[in-house]
């Protein structure tokens, strides 16, 4: 894998780790926090996930271009599983899934807080 792609993948992995760490370390929301603050944080997390998806897509395209240039006899389509031989990519994919699961949990907690606040 070219150094440029590895460098980008490493930067992306570090960004994902930072996001996951921020989510894991963030304090548990208290009912005293306003709903707007919680919604703002969720929007930020969703934006980060969207950016990560874009970066993953970009890396996949770069990888498929590299694979095509190395094996011209291959078909026009590149299977995503073929690209997952890179451990950094596998870790990145795992972190992206975990981040999405964390966002879902935060959304559930927000719903519970909103319902308890409305009572």
Short mmCIF file of N, CA and C in Angstrom, two decimals:
data_model
loop_
_atom_site.label_atom_id
_atom_site.label_comp_id
_atom_site.label_asym_id
_atom_site.label_seq_id
_atom_site.Cartn_x
_atom_site.Cartn_y
_atom_site.Cartn_z
N UNK A 1 0.85 -1.17 0.00
CA UNK A 1 0.00 0.00 0.00
C UNK A 1 0.90 1.24 0.00
N UNK A 2 0.66 2.21 -0.88
CA UNK A 2 1.50 3.39 -0.93
C UNK A 2 1.50 4.14 0.40
N UNK A 3 2.61 4.86 0.63
CA UNK A 3 2.77 5.57 1.90
C UNK A 3 1.67 6.61 2.10
N UNK A 4 1.27 7.28 1.04
CA UNK A 4 0.25 8.33 1.15
C UNK A 4 -1.08 7.76 1.66
N UNK A 5 -1.46 6.61 1.13
CA UNK A 5 -2.71 5.98 1.56
C UNK A 5 -2.59 5.50 3.00
N UNK A 6 -1.43 4.90 3.33
CA UNK A 6 -1.21 4.46 4.71
C UNK A 6 -1.25 5.62 5.68
N UNK A 7 -0.66 6.74 5.27
CA UNK A 7 -0.65 7.92 6.13
C UNK A 7 -2.07 8.44 6.36
N UNK A 8 -2.86 8.48 5.28
CA UNK A 8 -4.26 8.92 5.42
C UNK A 8 -5.06 7.96 6.29
N UNK A 9 -4.83 6.67 6.08
CA UNK A 9 -5.54 5.66 6.86
C UNK A 9 -5.17 5.79 8.33
N UNK A 10 -3.91 6.05 8.61
CA UNK A 10 -3.47 6.23 9.99
C UNK A 10 -4.10 7.46 10.61
N UNK A 11 -4.14 8.57 9.85
CA UNK A 11 -4.77 9.79 10.36
C UNK A 11 -6.26 9.55 10.64
N UNK A 12 -6.89 8.83 9.73
CA UNK A 12 -8.31 8.53 9.89
C UNK A 12 -8.54 7.64 11.10
N UNK A 13 -7.66 6.68 11.31
CA UNK A 13 -7.76 5.79 12.46
C UNK A 13 -7.59 6.57 13.75
N UNK A 14 -6.63 7.49 13.77
CA UNK A 14 -6.42 8.31 14.97
C UNK A 14 -7.64 9.18 15.23
N UNK A 15 -8.24 9.73 14.17
CA UNK A 15 -9.45 10.53 14.33
C UNK A 15 -10.58 9.70 14.92
N UNK A 16 -10.74 8.48 14.42
CA UNK A 16 -11.78 7.59 14.94
C UNK A 16 -11.53 7.25 16.40
N UNK A 17 -10.28 6.97 16.73
CA UNK A 17 -9.94 6.67 18.12
C UNK A 17 -10.25 7.86 19.02
N UNK A 18 -9.94 9.06 18.54
CA UNK A 18 -10.23 10.26 19.33
C UNK A 18 -11.73 10.42 19.54
N UNK A 19 -12.51 10.16 18.49
CA UNK A 19 -13.97 10.26 18.61
C UNK A 19 -14.50 9.22 19.59
N UNK A 20 -14.02 7.99 19.46
CA UNK A 20 -14.47 6.93 20.36
C UNK A 20 -14.09 7.24 21.80
N UNK A 21 -12.88 7.76 21.99
CA UNK A 21 -12.43 8.11 23.33
C UNK A 21 -13.26 9.26 23.90
N UNK A 22 -13.58 10.24 23.07
CA UNK A 22 -14.39 11.36 23.54
C UNK A 22 -15.77 10.89 23.97
N UNK A 23 -16.32 9.95 23.22
CA UNK A 23 -17.64 9.43 23.57
C UNK A 23 -17.57 8.61 24.85
N UNK A 24 -16.53 7.79 24.97
CA UNK A 24 -16.40 6.93 26.15
C UNK A 24 -16.13 7.73 27.42
N UNK A 25 -15.39 8.82 27.29
CA UNK A 25 -15.00 9.58 28.46
C UNK A 25 -16.03 10.65 28.82
N UNK A 26 -16.90 10.98 27.89
CA UNK A 26 -17.87 12.04 28.16
C UNK A 26 -18.74 11.66 29.36
N UNK A 27 -19.01 12.64 30.20
CA UNK A 27 -19.79 12.35 31.41
C UNK A 27 -21.22 11.93 31.07
N UNK A 28 -21.80 11.20 31.99
CA UNK A 28 -23.18 10.77 31.82
C UNK A 28 -24.07 12.01 31.92
N UNK A 29 -25.00 12.11 30.99
CA UNK A 29 -25.86 13.28 30.95
C UNK A 29 -26.79 13.30 32.16
N UNK A 30 -26.92 14.46 32.73
CA UNK A 30 -27.82 14.63 33.86
C UNK A 30 -29.07 15.34 33.38
N UNK A 31 -30.20 15.16 34.08
CA UNK A 31 -31.43 15.83 33.66
C UNK A 31 -31.31 17.35 33.68
N UNK A 32 -30.32 17.88 34.40
CA UNK A 32 -30.16 19.33 34.48
C UNK A 32 -29.67 19.92 33.16
N UNK A 33 -29.04 19.11 32.34
CA UNK A 33 -28.56 19.62 31.06
C UNK A 33 -29.75 19.89 30.15
N UNK A 34 -29.64 20.94 29.39
CA UNK A 34 -30.76 21.28 28.52
C UNK A 34 -30.81 20.33 27.33
N UNK A 35 -31.99 20.16 26.83
CA UNK A 35 -32.20 19.29 25.68
C UNK A 35 -31.45 19.81 24.47
N UNK A 36 -31.35 21.12 24.37
CA UNK A 36 -30.64 21.69 23.22
C UNK A 36 -29.17 21.31 23.23
N UNK A 37 -28.56 21.27 24.41
CA UNK A 37 -27.16 20.87 24.47
C UNK A 37 -27.00 19.42 24.02
N UNK A 38 -27.92 18.57 24.45
CA UNK A 38 -27.85 17.16 24.07
C UNK A 38 -28.07 17.01 22.56
N UNK A 39 -29.04 17.73 22.03
CA UNK A 39 -29.30 17.65 20.59
C UNK A 39 -28.10 18.17 19.80
N UNK A 40 -27.49 19.24 20.28
CA UNK A 40 -26.30 19.79 19.61
C UNK A 40 -25.18 18.75 19.57
N UNK A 41 -24.96 18.08 20.70
CA UNK A 41 -23.90 17.06 20.77
C UNK A 41 -24.21 15.90 19.82
N UNK A 42 -25.46 15.48 19.76
CA UNK A 42 -25.85 14.39 18.86
C UNK A 42 -25.62 14.80 17.41
N UNK A 43 -25.96 16.03 17.08
CA UNK A 43 -25.75 16.53 15.71
C UNK A 43 -24.27 16.53 15.37
N UNK A 44 -23.44 16.94 16.34
CA UNK A 44 -22.00 16.92 16.12
C UNK A 44 -21.51 15.50 15.86
N UNK A 45 -21.97 14.55 16.67
CA UNK A 45 -21.55 13.16 16.51
C UNK A 45 -22.01 12.60 15.16
N UNK A 46 -23.22 12.93 14.76
CA UNK A 46 -23.71 12.46 13.47
C UNK A 46 -22.89 13.06 12.33
N UNK A 47 -22.50 14.32 12.47
CA UNK A 47 -21.67 14.96 11.45
C UNK A 47 -20.30 14.26 11.38
N UNK A 48 -19.74 13.95 12.54
CA UNK A 48 -18.46 13.25 12.56
C UNK A 48 -18.56 11.88 11.90
N UNK A 49 -19.64 11.17 12.18
CA UNK A 49 -19.85 9.86 11.56
C UNK A 49 -19.96 10.01 10.05
N UNK A 50 -20.68 11.03 9.61
CA UNK A 50 -20.82 11.27 8.18
C UNK A 50 -19.47 11.56 7.54
N UNK A 51 -18.65 12.36 8.21
CA UNK A 51 -17.32 12.65 7.68
C UNK A 51 -16.47 11.38 7.63
N UNK A 52 -16.57 10.56 8.66
CA UNK A 52 -15.81 9.31 8.69
C UNK A 52 -16.25 8.38 7.56
N UNK A 53 -17.54 8.33 7.31
CA UNK A 53 -18.03 7.50 6.20
C UNK A 53 -17.45 7.98 4.88
N UNK A 54 -17.42 9.31 4.71
CA UNK A 54 -16.85 9.87 3.49
C UNK A 54 -15.38 9.53 3.34
N UNK A 55 -14.66 9.59 4.45
CA UNK A 55 -13.24 9.26 4.40
C UNK A 55 -13.04 7.77 4.12
N UNK A 56 -13.88 6.93 4.70
CA UNK A 56 -13.79 5.49 4.43
C UNK A 56 -14.07 5.23 2.96
N UNK A 57 -15.10 5.88 2.43
CA UNK A 57 -15.43 5.71 1.02
C UNK A 57 -14.26 6.15 0.14
N UNK A 58 -13.65 7.26 0.49
CA UNK A 58 -12.50 7.76 -0.26
C UNK A 58 -11.35 6.77 -0.22
N UNK A 59 -11.08 6.22 0.96
CA UNK A 59 -10.01 5.23 1.08
C UNK A 59 -10.32 3.97 0.27
N UNK A 60 -11.59 3.56 0.28
CA UNK A 60 -11.97 2.39 -0.51
C UNK A 60 -11.73 2.65 -1.99
N UNK A 61 -12.09 3.85 -2.45
CA UNK A 61 -11.88 4.17 -3.86
C UNK A 61 -10.40 4.21 -4.20
N UNK A 62 -9.59 4.78 -3.31
CA UNK A 62 -8.15 4.80 -3.54
C UNK A 62 -7.60 3.38 -3.58
N UNK A 63 -8.05 2.56 -2.66
CA UNK A 63 -7.60 1.17 -2.63
C UNK A 63 -8.01 0.41 -3.87
N UNK A 64 -9.23 0.65 -4.35
CA UNK A 64 -9.68 -0.06 -5.54
C UNK A 64 -8.89 0.40 -6.76
N UNK A 65 -8.53 1.69 -6.80
CA UNK A 65 -7.71 2.17 -7.92
C UNK A 65 -6.33 1.53 -7.88
N UNK A 66 -5.77 1.39 -6.68
CA UNK A 66 -4.46 0.75 -6.55
C UNK A 66 -4.56 -0.71 -6.96
N UNK A 67 -5.62 -1.39 -6.51
CA UNK A 67 -5.80 -2.81 -6.86
C UNK A 67 -5.96 -2.98 -8.37
N UNK A 68 -6.69 -2.08 -9.00
CA UNK A 68 -6.90 -2.18 -10.44
C UNK A 68 -5.60 -1.97 -11.20
N UNK A 69 -4.79 -1.02 -10.72
CA UNK A 69 -3.54 -0.76 -11.43
C UNK A 69 -2.55 -1.91 -11.24
N UNK A 70 -2.67 -2.65 -10.14
CA UNK A 70 -1.77 -3.78 -9.90
C UNK A 70 -2.23 -5.04 -10.61
N UNK A 71 -3.54 -5.19 -10.82
CA UNK A 71 -4.05 -6.40 -11.49
C UNK A 71 -5.03 -5.99 -12.58
N UNK A 72 -4.52 -5.69 -13.77
CA UNK A 72 -5.41 -5.23 -14.85
C UNK A 72 -6.34 -6.31 -15.35
N UNK A 73 -6.09 -7.58 -15.05
CA UNK A 73 -6.95 -8.65 -15.55
C UNK A 73 -8.19 -8.83 -14.70
N UNK A 74 -8.30 -8.12 -13.56
CA UNK A 74 -9.44 -8.25 -12.67
C UNK A 74 -10.68 -7.63 -13.26
N UNK A 75 -11.82 -7.95 -12.69
CA UNK A 75 -13.07 -7.38 -13.18
C UNK A 75 -13.15 -5.91 -12.80
N UNK A 76 -14.10 -5.19 -13.35
CA UNK A 76 -14.25 -3.76 -13.11
C UNK A 76 -14.71 -3.45 -11.69
N UNK A 77 -15.35 -4.39 -11.05
CA UNK A 77 -15.86 -4.16 -9.70
C UNK A 77 -14.88 -4.71 -8.67
N UNK A 78 -14.76 -3.96 -7.57
CA UNK A 78 -13.89 -4.40 -6.49
C UNK A 78 -14.75 -4.72 -5.29
N UNK A 79 -14.59 -5.90 -4.78
CA UNK A 79 -15.35 -6.32 -3.61
C UNK A 79 -14.76 -5.65 -2.38
N UNK A 80 -15.60 -5.09 -1.51
CA UNK A 80 -15.13 -4.41 -0.30
C UNK A 80 -14.38 -5.39 0.61
N UNK A 81 -14.74 -6.65 0.60
CA UNK A 81 -14.05 -7.63 1.44
C UNK A 81 -12.60 -7.82 1.00
N UNK A 82 -12.33 -7.63 -0.27
CA UNK A 82 -10.97 -7.75 -0.76
C UNK A 82 -10.09 -6.66 -0.17
N UNK A 83 -10.65 -5.50 0.10
CA UNK A 83 -9.88 -4.37 0.62
C UNK A 83 -9.64 -4.48 2.11
N UNK A 84 -10.34 -5.34 2.80
CA UNK A 84 -10.24 -5.40 4.25
C UNK A 84 -9.05 -6.20 4.75
N UNK A 85 -8.11 -6.51 3.88
CA UNK A 85 -6.90 -7.20 4.31
C UNK A 85 -6.00 -6.30 5.13
N UNK A 86 -6.23 -5.01 5.09
CA UNK A 86 -5.42 -4.04 5.83
C UNK A 86 -5.95 -3.95 7.26
N UNK A 87 -5.12 -4.23 8.27
CA UNK A 87 -5.59 -4.18 9.66
C UNK A 87 -6.04 -2.78 10.08
N UNK A 88 -5.41 -1.73 9.53
CA UNK A 88 -5.85 -0.37 9.87
C UNK A 88 -7.28 -0.14 9.38
N UNK A 89 -7.56 -0.62 8.18
CA UNK A 89 -8.91 -0.46 7.65
C UNK A 89 -9.92 -1.24 8.49
N UNK A 90 -9.54 -2.45 8.88
CA UNK A 90 -10.43 -3.26 9.72
C UNK A 90 -10.71 -2.56 11.04
N UNK A 91 -9.65 -2.01 11.65
CA UNK A 91 -9.84 -1.27 12.92
C UNK A 91 -10.71 -0.05 12.71
N UNK A 92 -10.50 0.65 11.61
CA UNK A 92 -11.30 1.83 11.31
C UNK A 92 -12.77 1.47 11.14
N UNK A 93 -13.03 0.39 10.43
CA UNK A 93 -14.41 -0.05 10.23
C UNK A 93 -15.05 -0.41 11.57
N UNK A 94 -14.30 -1.10 12.42
CA UNK A 94 -14.82 -1.45 13.75
C UNK A 94 -15.13 -0.21 14.56
N UNK A 95 -14.23 0.76 14.53
CA UNK A 95 -14.45 2.01 15.27
C UNK A 95 -15.66 2.77 14.74
N UNK A 96 -15.84 2.78 13.43
CA UNK A 96 -16.99 3.46 12.86
C UNK A 96 -18.29 2.81 13.32
N UNK A 97 -18.31 1.49 13.35
CA UNK A 97 -19.51 0.78 13.81
C UNK A 97 -19.75 1.06 15.28
N UNK A 98 -18.70 1.02 16.09
CA UNK A 98 -18.85 1.30 17.52
C UNK A 98 -19.32 2.72 17.76
N UNK A 99 -18.82 3.67 16.98
CA UNK A 99 -19.24 5.06 17.11
C UNK A 99 -20.72 5.20 16.79
N UNK A 100 -21.16 4.54 15.75
CA UNK A 100 -22.59 4.58 15.39
C UNK A 100 -23.44 3.98 16.51
N UNK A 101 -22.97 2.88 17.10
CA UNK A 101 -23.70 2.27 18.21
C UNK A 101 -23.76 3.22 19.40
N UNK A 102 -22.66 3.94 19.66
CA UNK A 102 -22.65 4.91 20.75
C UNK A 102 -23.65 6.04 20.49
N UNK A 103 -23.74 6.49 19.25
CA UNK A 103 -24.70 7.54 18.90
C UNK A 103 -26.12 7.04 19.12
N UNK A 104 -26.38 5.81 18.75
CA UNK A 104 -27.72 5.24 18.96
C UNK A 104 -28.05 5.19 20.44
N UNK A 105 -27.08 4.78 21.26
CA UNK A 105 -27.30 4.75 22.72
C UNK A 105 -27.58 6.14 23.26
N UNK A 106 -26.84 7.13 22.77
CA UNK A 106 -27.05 8.51 23.23
C UNK A 106 -28.43 8.99 22.82
N UNK A 107 -28.86 8.64 21.62
CA UNK A 107 -30.20 9.02 21.17
C UNK A 107 -31.27 8.37 22.06
N UNK A 108 -31.06 7.13 22.45
CA UNK A 108 -32.02 6.45 23.32
C UNK A 108 -32.06 7.14 24.68
N UNK A 109 -30.88 7.49 25.20
CA UNK A 109 -30.84 8.18 26.50
C UNK A 109 -31.51 9.54 26.42
N UNK A 110 -31.32 10.23 25.30
CA UNK A 110 -31.96 11.52 25.11
C UNK A 110 -33.48 11.36 25.09
N UNK A 111 -33.95 10.35 24.41
CA UNK A 111 -35.40 10.11 24.37
C UNK A 111 -35.95 9.85 25.77
N UNK A 112 -35.22 9.05 26.55
CA UNK A 112 -35.65 8.77 27.92
C UNK A 112 -35.67 10.05 28.76
N UNK A 113 -34.64 10.86 28.60
CA UNK A 113 -34.57 12.11 29.35
C UNK A 113 -35.71 13.05 28.96
N UNK A 114 -35.98 13.13 27.67
CA UNK A 114 -37.06 13.99 27.21
C UNK A 114 -38.41 13.50 27.73
N UNK A 115 -38.61 12.19 27.72
CA UNK A 115 -39.89 11.66 28.21
C UNK A 115 -40.03 11.87 29.71
N UNK A 116 -38.93 11.71 30.46
CA UNK A 116 -39.03 11.93 31.91
C UNK A 116 -39.16 13.41 32.23
N UNK A 117 -38.64 14.26 31.40
CA UNK A 117 -38.74 15.70 31.62
C UNK A 117 -40.17 16.19 31.34
N UNK A 118 -40.85 15.56 30.41
CA UNK A 118 -42.21 15.96 30.02
C UNK A 118 -43.26 15.48 31.01
N UNK A 119 -42.90 14.63 31.93
CA UNK A 119 -43.88 14.10 32.87
C UNK A 119 -44.26 15.10 33.91
#
